[in-house]
Coordinates of C-alpha atoms in Angstrom, one line a residue:
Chain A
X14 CA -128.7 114.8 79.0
X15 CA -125.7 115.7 77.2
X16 CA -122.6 115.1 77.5
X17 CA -120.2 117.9 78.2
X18 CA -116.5 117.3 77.4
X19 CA -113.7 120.0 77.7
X20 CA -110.1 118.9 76.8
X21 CA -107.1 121.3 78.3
X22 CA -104.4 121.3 75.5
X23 CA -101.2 122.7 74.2
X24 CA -101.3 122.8 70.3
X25 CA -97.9 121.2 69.9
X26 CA -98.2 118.1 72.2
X27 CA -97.8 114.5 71.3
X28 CA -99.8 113.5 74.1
X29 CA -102.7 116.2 73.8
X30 CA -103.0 114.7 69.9
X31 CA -103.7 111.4 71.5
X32 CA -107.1 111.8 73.3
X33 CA -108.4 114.5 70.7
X34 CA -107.8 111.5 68.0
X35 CA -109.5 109.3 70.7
X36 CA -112.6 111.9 71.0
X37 CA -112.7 112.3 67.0
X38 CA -112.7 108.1 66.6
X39 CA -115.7 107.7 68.6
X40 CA -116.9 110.7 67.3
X41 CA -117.6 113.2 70.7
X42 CA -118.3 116.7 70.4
X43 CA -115.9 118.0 72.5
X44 CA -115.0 121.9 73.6
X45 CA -111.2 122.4 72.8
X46 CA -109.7 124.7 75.1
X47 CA -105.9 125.7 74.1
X48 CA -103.4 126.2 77.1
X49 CA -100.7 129.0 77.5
X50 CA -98.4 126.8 79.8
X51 CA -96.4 129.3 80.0
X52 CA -98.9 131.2 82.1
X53 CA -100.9 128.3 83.3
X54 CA -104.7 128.6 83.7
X55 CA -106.9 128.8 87.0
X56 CA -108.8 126.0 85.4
X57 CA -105.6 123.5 84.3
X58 CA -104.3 124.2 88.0
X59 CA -107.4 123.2 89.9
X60 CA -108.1 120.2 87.5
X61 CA -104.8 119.1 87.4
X62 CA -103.5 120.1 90.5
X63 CA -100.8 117.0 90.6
X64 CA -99.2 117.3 87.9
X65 CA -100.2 120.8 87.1
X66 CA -100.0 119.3 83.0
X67 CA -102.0 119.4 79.9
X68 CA -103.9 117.2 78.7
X69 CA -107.0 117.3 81.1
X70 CA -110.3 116.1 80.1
X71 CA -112.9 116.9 82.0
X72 CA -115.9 115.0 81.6
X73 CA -119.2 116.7 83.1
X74 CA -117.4 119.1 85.5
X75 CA -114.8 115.5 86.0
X76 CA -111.0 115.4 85.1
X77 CA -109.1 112.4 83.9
X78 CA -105.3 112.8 84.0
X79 CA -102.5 111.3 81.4
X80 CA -103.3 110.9 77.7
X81 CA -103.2 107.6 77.7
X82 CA -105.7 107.1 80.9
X83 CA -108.1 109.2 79.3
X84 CA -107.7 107.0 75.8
X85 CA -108.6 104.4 77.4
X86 CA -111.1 106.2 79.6
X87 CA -112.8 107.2 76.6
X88 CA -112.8 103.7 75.2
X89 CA -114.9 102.5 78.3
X90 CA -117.0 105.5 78.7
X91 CA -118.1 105.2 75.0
X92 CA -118.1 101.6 74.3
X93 CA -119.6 102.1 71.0
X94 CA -118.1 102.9 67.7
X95 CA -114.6 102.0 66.8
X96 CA -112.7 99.6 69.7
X97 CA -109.4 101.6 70.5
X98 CA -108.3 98.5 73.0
X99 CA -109.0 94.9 71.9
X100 CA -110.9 92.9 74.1
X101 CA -109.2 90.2 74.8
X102 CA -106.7 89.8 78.0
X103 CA -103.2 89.1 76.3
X104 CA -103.4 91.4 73.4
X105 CA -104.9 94.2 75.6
X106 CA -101.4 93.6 77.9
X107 CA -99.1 94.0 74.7
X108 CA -101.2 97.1 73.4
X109 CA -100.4 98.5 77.2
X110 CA -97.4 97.3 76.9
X111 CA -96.0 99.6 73.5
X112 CA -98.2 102.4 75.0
X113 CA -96.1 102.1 78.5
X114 CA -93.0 101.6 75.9
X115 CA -93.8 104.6 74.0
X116 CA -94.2 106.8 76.9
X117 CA -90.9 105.8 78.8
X118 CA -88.9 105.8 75.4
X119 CA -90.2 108.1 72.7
X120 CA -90.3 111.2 74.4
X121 CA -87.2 111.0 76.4
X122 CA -85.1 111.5 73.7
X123 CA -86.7 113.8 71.4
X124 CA -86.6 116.9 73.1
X125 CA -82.5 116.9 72.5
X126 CA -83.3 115.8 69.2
X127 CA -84.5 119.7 68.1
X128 CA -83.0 121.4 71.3
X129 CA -79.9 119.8 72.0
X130 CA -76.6 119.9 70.1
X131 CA -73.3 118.3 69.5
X132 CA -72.6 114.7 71.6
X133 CA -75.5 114.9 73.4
X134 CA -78.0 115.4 70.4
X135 CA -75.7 112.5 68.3
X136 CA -76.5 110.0 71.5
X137 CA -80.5 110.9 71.6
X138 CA -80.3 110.9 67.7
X139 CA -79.2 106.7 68.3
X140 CA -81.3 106.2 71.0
X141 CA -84.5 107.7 68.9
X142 CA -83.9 105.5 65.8
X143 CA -83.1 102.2 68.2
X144 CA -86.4 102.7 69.6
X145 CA -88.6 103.7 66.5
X146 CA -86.6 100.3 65.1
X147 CA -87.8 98.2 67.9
X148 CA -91.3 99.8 67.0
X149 CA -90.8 98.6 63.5
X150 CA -90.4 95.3 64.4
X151 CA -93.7 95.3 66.5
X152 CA -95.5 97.1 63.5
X153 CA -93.5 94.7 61.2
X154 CA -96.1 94.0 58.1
X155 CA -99.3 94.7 59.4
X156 CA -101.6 97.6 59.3
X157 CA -101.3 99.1 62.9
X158 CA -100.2 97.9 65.7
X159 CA -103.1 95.9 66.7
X160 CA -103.3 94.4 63.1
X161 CA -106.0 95.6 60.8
X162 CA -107.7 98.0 63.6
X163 CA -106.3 101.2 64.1
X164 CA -105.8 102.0 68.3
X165 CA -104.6 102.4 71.2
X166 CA -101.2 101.5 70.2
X167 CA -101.2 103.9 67.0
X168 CA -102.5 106.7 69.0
X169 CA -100.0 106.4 71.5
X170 CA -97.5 107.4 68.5
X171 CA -98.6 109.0 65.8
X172 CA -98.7 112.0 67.6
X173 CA -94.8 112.7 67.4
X174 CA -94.9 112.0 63.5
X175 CA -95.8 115.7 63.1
X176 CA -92.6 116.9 64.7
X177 CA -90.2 114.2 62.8
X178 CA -89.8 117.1 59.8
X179 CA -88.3 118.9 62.7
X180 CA -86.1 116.2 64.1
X181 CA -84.8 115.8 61.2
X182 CA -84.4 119.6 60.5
X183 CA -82.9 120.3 63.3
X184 CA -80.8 117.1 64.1
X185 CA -79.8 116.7 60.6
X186 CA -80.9 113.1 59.7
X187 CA -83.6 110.8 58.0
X188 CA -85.6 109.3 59.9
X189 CA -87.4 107.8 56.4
X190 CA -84.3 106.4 55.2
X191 CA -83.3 104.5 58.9
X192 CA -87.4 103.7 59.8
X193 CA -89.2 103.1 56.3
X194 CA -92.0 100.9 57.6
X195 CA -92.3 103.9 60.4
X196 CA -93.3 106.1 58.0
X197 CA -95.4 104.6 55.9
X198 CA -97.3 103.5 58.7
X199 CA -97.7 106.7 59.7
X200 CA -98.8 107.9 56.5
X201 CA -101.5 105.3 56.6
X202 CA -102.4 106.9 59.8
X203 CA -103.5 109.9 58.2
X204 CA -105.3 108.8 56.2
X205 CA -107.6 109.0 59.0
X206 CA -110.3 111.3 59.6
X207 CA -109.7 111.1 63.5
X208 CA -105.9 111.7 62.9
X209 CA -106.1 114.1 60.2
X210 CA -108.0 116.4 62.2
X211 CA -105.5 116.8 65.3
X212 CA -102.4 116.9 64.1
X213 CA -100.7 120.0 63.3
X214 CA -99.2 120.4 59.8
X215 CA -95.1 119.3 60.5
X216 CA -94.4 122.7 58.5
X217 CA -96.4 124.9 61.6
X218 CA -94.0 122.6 64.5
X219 CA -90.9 122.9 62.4
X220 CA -91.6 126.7 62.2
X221 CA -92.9 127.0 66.0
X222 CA -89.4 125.2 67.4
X223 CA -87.3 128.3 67.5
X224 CA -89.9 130.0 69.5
X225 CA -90.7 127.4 72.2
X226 CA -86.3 127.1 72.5
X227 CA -86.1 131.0 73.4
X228 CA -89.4 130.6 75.5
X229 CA -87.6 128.0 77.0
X230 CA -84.5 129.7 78.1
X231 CA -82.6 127.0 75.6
X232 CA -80.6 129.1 73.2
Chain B
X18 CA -101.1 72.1 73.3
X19 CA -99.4 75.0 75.8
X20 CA -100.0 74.3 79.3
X21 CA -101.9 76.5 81.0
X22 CA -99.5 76.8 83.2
X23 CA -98.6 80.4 85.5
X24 CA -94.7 81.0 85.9
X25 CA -93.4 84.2 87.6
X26 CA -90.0 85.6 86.8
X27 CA -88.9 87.6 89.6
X28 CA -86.7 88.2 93.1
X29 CA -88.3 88.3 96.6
X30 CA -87.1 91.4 97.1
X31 CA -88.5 93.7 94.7
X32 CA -91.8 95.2 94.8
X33 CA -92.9 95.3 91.4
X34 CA -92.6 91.4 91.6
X35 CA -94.8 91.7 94.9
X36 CA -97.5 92.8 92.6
X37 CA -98.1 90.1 90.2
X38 CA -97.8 87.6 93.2
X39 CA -100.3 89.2 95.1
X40 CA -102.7 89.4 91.8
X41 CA -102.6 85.6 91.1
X42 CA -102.9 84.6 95.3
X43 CA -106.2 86.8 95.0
X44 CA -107.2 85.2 92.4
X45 CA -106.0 81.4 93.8
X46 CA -104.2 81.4 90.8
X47 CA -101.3 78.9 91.4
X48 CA -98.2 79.4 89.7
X49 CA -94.6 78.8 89.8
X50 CA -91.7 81.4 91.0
X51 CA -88.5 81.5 89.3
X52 CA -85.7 83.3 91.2
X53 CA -83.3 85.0 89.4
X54 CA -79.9 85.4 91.0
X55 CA -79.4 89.6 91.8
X56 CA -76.7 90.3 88.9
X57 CA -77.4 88.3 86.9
X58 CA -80.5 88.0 84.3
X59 CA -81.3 84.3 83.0
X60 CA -82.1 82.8 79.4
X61 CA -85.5 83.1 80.0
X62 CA -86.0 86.5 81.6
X63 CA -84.1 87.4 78.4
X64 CA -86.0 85.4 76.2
X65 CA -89.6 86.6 77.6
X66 CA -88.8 90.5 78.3
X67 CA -86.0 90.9 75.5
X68 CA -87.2 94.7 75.1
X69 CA -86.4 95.8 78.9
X70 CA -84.8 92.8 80.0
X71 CA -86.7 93.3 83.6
X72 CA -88.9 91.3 85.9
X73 CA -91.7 91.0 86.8
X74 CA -92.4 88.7 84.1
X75 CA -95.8 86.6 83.9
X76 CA -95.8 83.4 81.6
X77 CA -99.2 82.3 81.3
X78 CA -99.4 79.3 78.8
X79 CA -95.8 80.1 77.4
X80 CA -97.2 83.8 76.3
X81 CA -95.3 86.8 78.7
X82 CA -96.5 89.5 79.8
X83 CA -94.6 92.1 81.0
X84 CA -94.6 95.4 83.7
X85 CA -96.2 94.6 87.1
X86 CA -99.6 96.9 86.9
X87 CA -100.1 95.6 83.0
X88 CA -99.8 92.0 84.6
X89 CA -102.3 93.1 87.4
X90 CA -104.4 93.9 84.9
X91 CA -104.0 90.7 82.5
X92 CA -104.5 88.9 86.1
X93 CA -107.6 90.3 87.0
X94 CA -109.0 89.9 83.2
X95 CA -108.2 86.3 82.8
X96 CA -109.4 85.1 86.0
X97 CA -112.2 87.3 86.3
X98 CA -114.5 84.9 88.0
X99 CA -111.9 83.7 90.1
X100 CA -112.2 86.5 92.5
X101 CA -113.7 90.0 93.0
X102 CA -112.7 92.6 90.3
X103 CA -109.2 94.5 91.4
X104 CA -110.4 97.6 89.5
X105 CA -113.7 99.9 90.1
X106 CA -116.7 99.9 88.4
X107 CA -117.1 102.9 87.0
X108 CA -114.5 104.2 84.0
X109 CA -113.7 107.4 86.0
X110 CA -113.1 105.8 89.4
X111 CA -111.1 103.3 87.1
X112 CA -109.3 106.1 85.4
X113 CA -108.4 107.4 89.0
X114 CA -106.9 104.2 90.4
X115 CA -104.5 104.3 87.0
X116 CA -103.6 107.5 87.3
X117 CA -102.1 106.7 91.3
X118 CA -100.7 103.7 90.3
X119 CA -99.1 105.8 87.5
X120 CA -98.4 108.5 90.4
X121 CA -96.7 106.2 92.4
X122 CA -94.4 104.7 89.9
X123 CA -93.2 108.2 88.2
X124 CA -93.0 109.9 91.4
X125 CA -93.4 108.5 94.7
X126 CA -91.0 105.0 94.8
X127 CA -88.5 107.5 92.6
X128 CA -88.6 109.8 95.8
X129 CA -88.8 107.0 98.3
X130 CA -85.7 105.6 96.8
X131 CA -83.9 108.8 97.0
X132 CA -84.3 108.9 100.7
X133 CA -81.7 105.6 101.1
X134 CA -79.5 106.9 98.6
X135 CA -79.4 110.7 99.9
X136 CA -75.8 112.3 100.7
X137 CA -76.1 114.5 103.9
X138 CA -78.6 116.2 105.4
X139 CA -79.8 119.2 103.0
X140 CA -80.4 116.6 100.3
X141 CA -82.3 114.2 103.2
X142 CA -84.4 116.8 103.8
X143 CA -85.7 117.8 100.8
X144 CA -86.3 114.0 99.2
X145 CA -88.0 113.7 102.6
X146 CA -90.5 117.0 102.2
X147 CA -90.9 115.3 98.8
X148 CA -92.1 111.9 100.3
X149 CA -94.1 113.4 103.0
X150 CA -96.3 115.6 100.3
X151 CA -96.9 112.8 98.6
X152 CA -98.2 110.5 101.1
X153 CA -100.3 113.3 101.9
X154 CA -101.5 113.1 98.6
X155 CA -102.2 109.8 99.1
X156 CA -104.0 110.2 102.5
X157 CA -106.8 112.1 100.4
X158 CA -106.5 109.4 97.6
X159 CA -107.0 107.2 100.3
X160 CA -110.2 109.0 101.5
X161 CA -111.7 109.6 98.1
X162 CA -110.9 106.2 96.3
X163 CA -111.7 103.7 99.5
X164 CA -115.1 105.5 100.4
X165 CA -115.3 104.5 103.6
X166 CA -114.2 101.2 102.8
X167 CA -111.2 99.4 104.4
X168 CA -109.2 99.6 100.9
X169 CA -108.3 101.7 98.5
X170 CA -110.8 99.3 95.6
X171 CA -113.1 99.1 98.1
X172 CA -114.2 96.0 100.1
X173 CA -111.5 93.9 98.6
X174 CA -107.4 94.9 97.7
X175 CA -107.4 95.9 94.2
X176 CA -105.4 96.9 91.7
X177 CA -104.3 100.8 93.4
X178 CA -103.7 98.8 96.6
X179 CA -101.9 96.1 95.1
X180 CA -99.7 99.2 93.2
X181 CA -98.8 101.2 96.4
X182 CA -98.9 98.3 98.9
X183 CA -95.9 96.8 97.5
X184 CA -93.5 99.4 98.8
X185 CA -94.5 99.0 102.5
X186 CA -91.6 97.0 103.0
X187 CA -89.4 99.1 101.3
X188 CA -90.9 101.9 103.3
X189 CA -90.4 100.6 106.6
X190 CA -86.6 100.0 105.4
X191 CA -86.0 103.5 105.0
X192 CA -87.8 104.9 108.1
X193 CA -85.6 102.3 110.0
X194 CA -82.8 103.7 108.4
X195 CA -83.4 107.2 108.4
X196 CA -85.0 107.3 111.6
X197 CA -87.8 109.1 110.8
X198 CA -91.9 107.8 110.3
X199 CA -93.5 108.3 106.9
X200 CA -96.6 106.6 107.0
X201 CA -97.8 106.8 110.8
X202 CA -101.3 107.3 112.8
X203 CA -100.0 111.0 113.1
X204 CA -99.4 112.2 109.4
X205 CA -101.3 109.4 107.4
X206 CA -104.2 108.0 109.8
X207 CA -105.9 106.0 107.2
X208 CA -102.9 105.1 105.3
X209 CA -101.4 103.6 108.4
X210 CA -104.3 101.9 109.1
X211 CA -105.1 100.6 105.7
X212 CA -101.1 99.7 105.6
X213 CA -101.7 97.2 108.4
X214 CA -104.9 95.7 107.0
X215 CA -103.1 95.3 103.5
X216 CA -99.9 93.7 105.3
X217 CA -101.6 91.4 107.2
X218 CA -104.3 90.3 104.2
X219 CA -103.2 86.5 103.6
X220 CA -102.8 86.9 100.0
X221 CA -100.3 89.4 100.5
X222 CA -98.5 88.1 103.9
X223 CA -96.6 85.3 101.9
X224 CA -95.0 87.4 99.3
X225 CA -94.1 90.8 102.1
X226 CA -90.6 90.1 103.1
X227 CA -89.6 91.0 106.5
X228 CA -88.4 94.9 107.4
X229 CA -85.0 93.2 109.0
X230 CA -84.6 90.8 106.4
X231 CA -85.0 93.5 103.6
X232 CA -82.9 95.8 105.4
X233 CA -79.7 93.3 105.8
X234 CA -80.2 92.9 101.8
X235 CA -80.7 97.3 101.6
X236 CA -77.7 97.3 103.8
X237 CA -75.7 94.6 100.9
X238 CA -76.8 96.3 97.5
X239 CA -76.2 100.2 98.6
X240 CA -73.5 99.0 100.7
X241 CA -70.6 101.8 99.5
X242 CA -67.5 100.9 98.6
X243 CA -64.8 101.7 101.2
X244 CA -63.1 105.2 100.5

């Protein structure tokens, strides 16, 4: 019987990127289903009734919650194919470990970082770079973040690489020139079929943030 | 050769400590506690969580792991034949108990705590609507997750129980203090009862402080200064 897989997204999101990479790495056919969050669906409602947020999988009439749950849901479900977790105890800890860091760290500051202005966008500007540093550090020469395997870890990231052209637009920095090793992993990333295929061109989020600011209410 | 050796960095007091402890007594998993002093934060914490600088912190064979569920997890991994699994069987029922643990942390303590710091009553009330909707939430977890069974993993505490059980102290600190039930045979019927079954479980007994005990030391740290 197959398998019937719907994911609930937003085109923009970092986290919605995350399981549609996880989908595309173990290679599931899987019915897209953009989200107007600004008029929110019967269908995200009722699956995600909680949190009322996207992304949702739903899984044979089932929904998962929270990007990373379902990256790792998808991981378990489809055991076969490219490994996003590694199997054994203490490395699958750390790779929880930068995803939990990621999530509690990366996005918190971005959203001043093309919305915000004056102090408060200089202090998320610092904060942002301090954390992609400490990121570096993990990264430091290897591949990914798990070593030669692309997963969990990557995924958890690369999603906000295709809104760094607009940090930096509208924030008025580098992030290449403070994060090298950032980028370059990044660009590695992309290289990827899986990754290549669900993330937006930076040029389309760049152009889409003056929207989403008056949709917003930010101006 | 590393030991193999189990140290837990951590204070008596805070739940997210609770967790791990529970973890490895499941698991008969001895290990040794290390205090640290509230205020201050030793070499070692520093040393083995230098990128949050918070406990819990596991050392297993002179490798840490850090954040309490992660630690759950590496508990229940390692020692997977010590004891029965602390997470479902199934990937979706698996994915369910991480997405209340997840719950819990973003949204329910964060509300809990708000109750003890609350500034009159408009502000009381609403962190307490806040609490009270998601305990109901957690009634109908309760329900869906435990299946008839006396926890929310089943037969045996697990990894959900482990995640939400750890506040009951708290918990019973602030209805002391405010006066007012939040998890009681009334609102939560299953909750209370599977909040008595969890407190009284003899792997998690040792590591529960008493409610008057915590609430002397909730009385100290929120303690205002005088005006």
């Amino acid at each position: 019987m197959a398998d019937e897989v719907i994911l609930l997204d937003y085109w923009p999101s970092a986290f919605g990127m995350r399981t549609r990479i996880a989908l595309e790495e173990k290679d599931i056919k899987f019915d897209h289903r953009e989200q107007d969050l600004f008029n929110k669906s019967q269908i995200l409602l009722e699956m995600n009734p909680v949190h009322k947020k996207i992304p949702v999988l739903i899984h044979n009439g089932k929904p998962v919650c929270e990007s990373l749950i379902q990256v790792e849901y998808i991981d378990e479900t489809w055991p076969k194919g490219n490994s996003l977790l590694p199997s054994d105890p203490y490395q699958r800890a750390q790779a929880k470990f930068w995803g939990d860091f990621i999530d509690k760290k990366v996005s918190g500051p971005t959203w001043v970082l093309w919305g915000g202005k004056g102090e408060e966008q200089e202090a998320g500007k610092k904060e942002f770079i301090e954390v992609l540093k400490t990121l570096e550090t993990e990264l430091g020469d290897k591949t990914y973040f798990g070593g030669e395997t692309f997963g969990y870890v990557d995924i958890a990231l690369i999603g906000f690489y295709c809104w760094f052209d607009a940090y930096e637009k509208f924030a008025n920095f580098s992030i290449e020139a403070e994060c090298p090793k950032v980028i370059a992993w990044a660009k590695r990333c992309l290289k990827r079929e899986s990754v290549a295929k669900s993330l937006p061109d930076s040029d389309k989020i760049t152009k889409y943030v003056p929207e989403l600011k008056k949709r917003l209410g930010m101006e | 050769m590393a030991s193999d050796e189990v140290k837990v960095i951590g204070a008596w007091a805070s739940p997210f400590v609770m967790r791990p402890r529970i973890a490895l007594n499941l698991k008969s998993v001895p290990y040794e506690f290390l205090q640290e002093t509230f205020g201050a934060k030793s070499e070692l914490l520093l040393k083995s969580n230098p990128v949050h600088k918070k406990i819990p912190v596991l050392i297993h064979a002179d490798k840490p792991v850090c954040e309490s569920n992660i630690i759950v997890e590496y508990v229940d991994e390692t020692w997977s034949a010590s004891g029965p699994s602390m997470l479902p069987s199934t990937p979706y029922d698996r994915a369910i108990a991480r997405f209340w643990a997840a719950y819990i942390d973003e949204k329910w303590f964060p509300s809990l705590k708000s109750i003890l710091k609350a500034e009159g009553e408009e502000e009381k009330k609403a962190v307490l609507a806040q609490v009270e909707e998601g305990n109901a939430l957690l009634e109908k977890a309760f329900i869906d997750c435990s299946k008839g069974k006396p926890f929310f993993n089943g037969e045996h505490i697990g990894y959900l129980d482990i995640a939400f059980g750890c506040f009951l102290a708290w918990l019973r600190v602030t209805e002391l203090a405010g006066g007012h039930k939040l998890i009681d045979e009334v609102k939560t019927p299953s909750l209370s009862k599977w909040a008595e079954r969890f407190c009284n479980d003899p792997a998690v007994k040792p590591v529960m402080p008493e409610t008057a005990t915590l609430a002397e030391f909730a009385k100290k740290i929120f303690a205002k200064p005088p005006a």
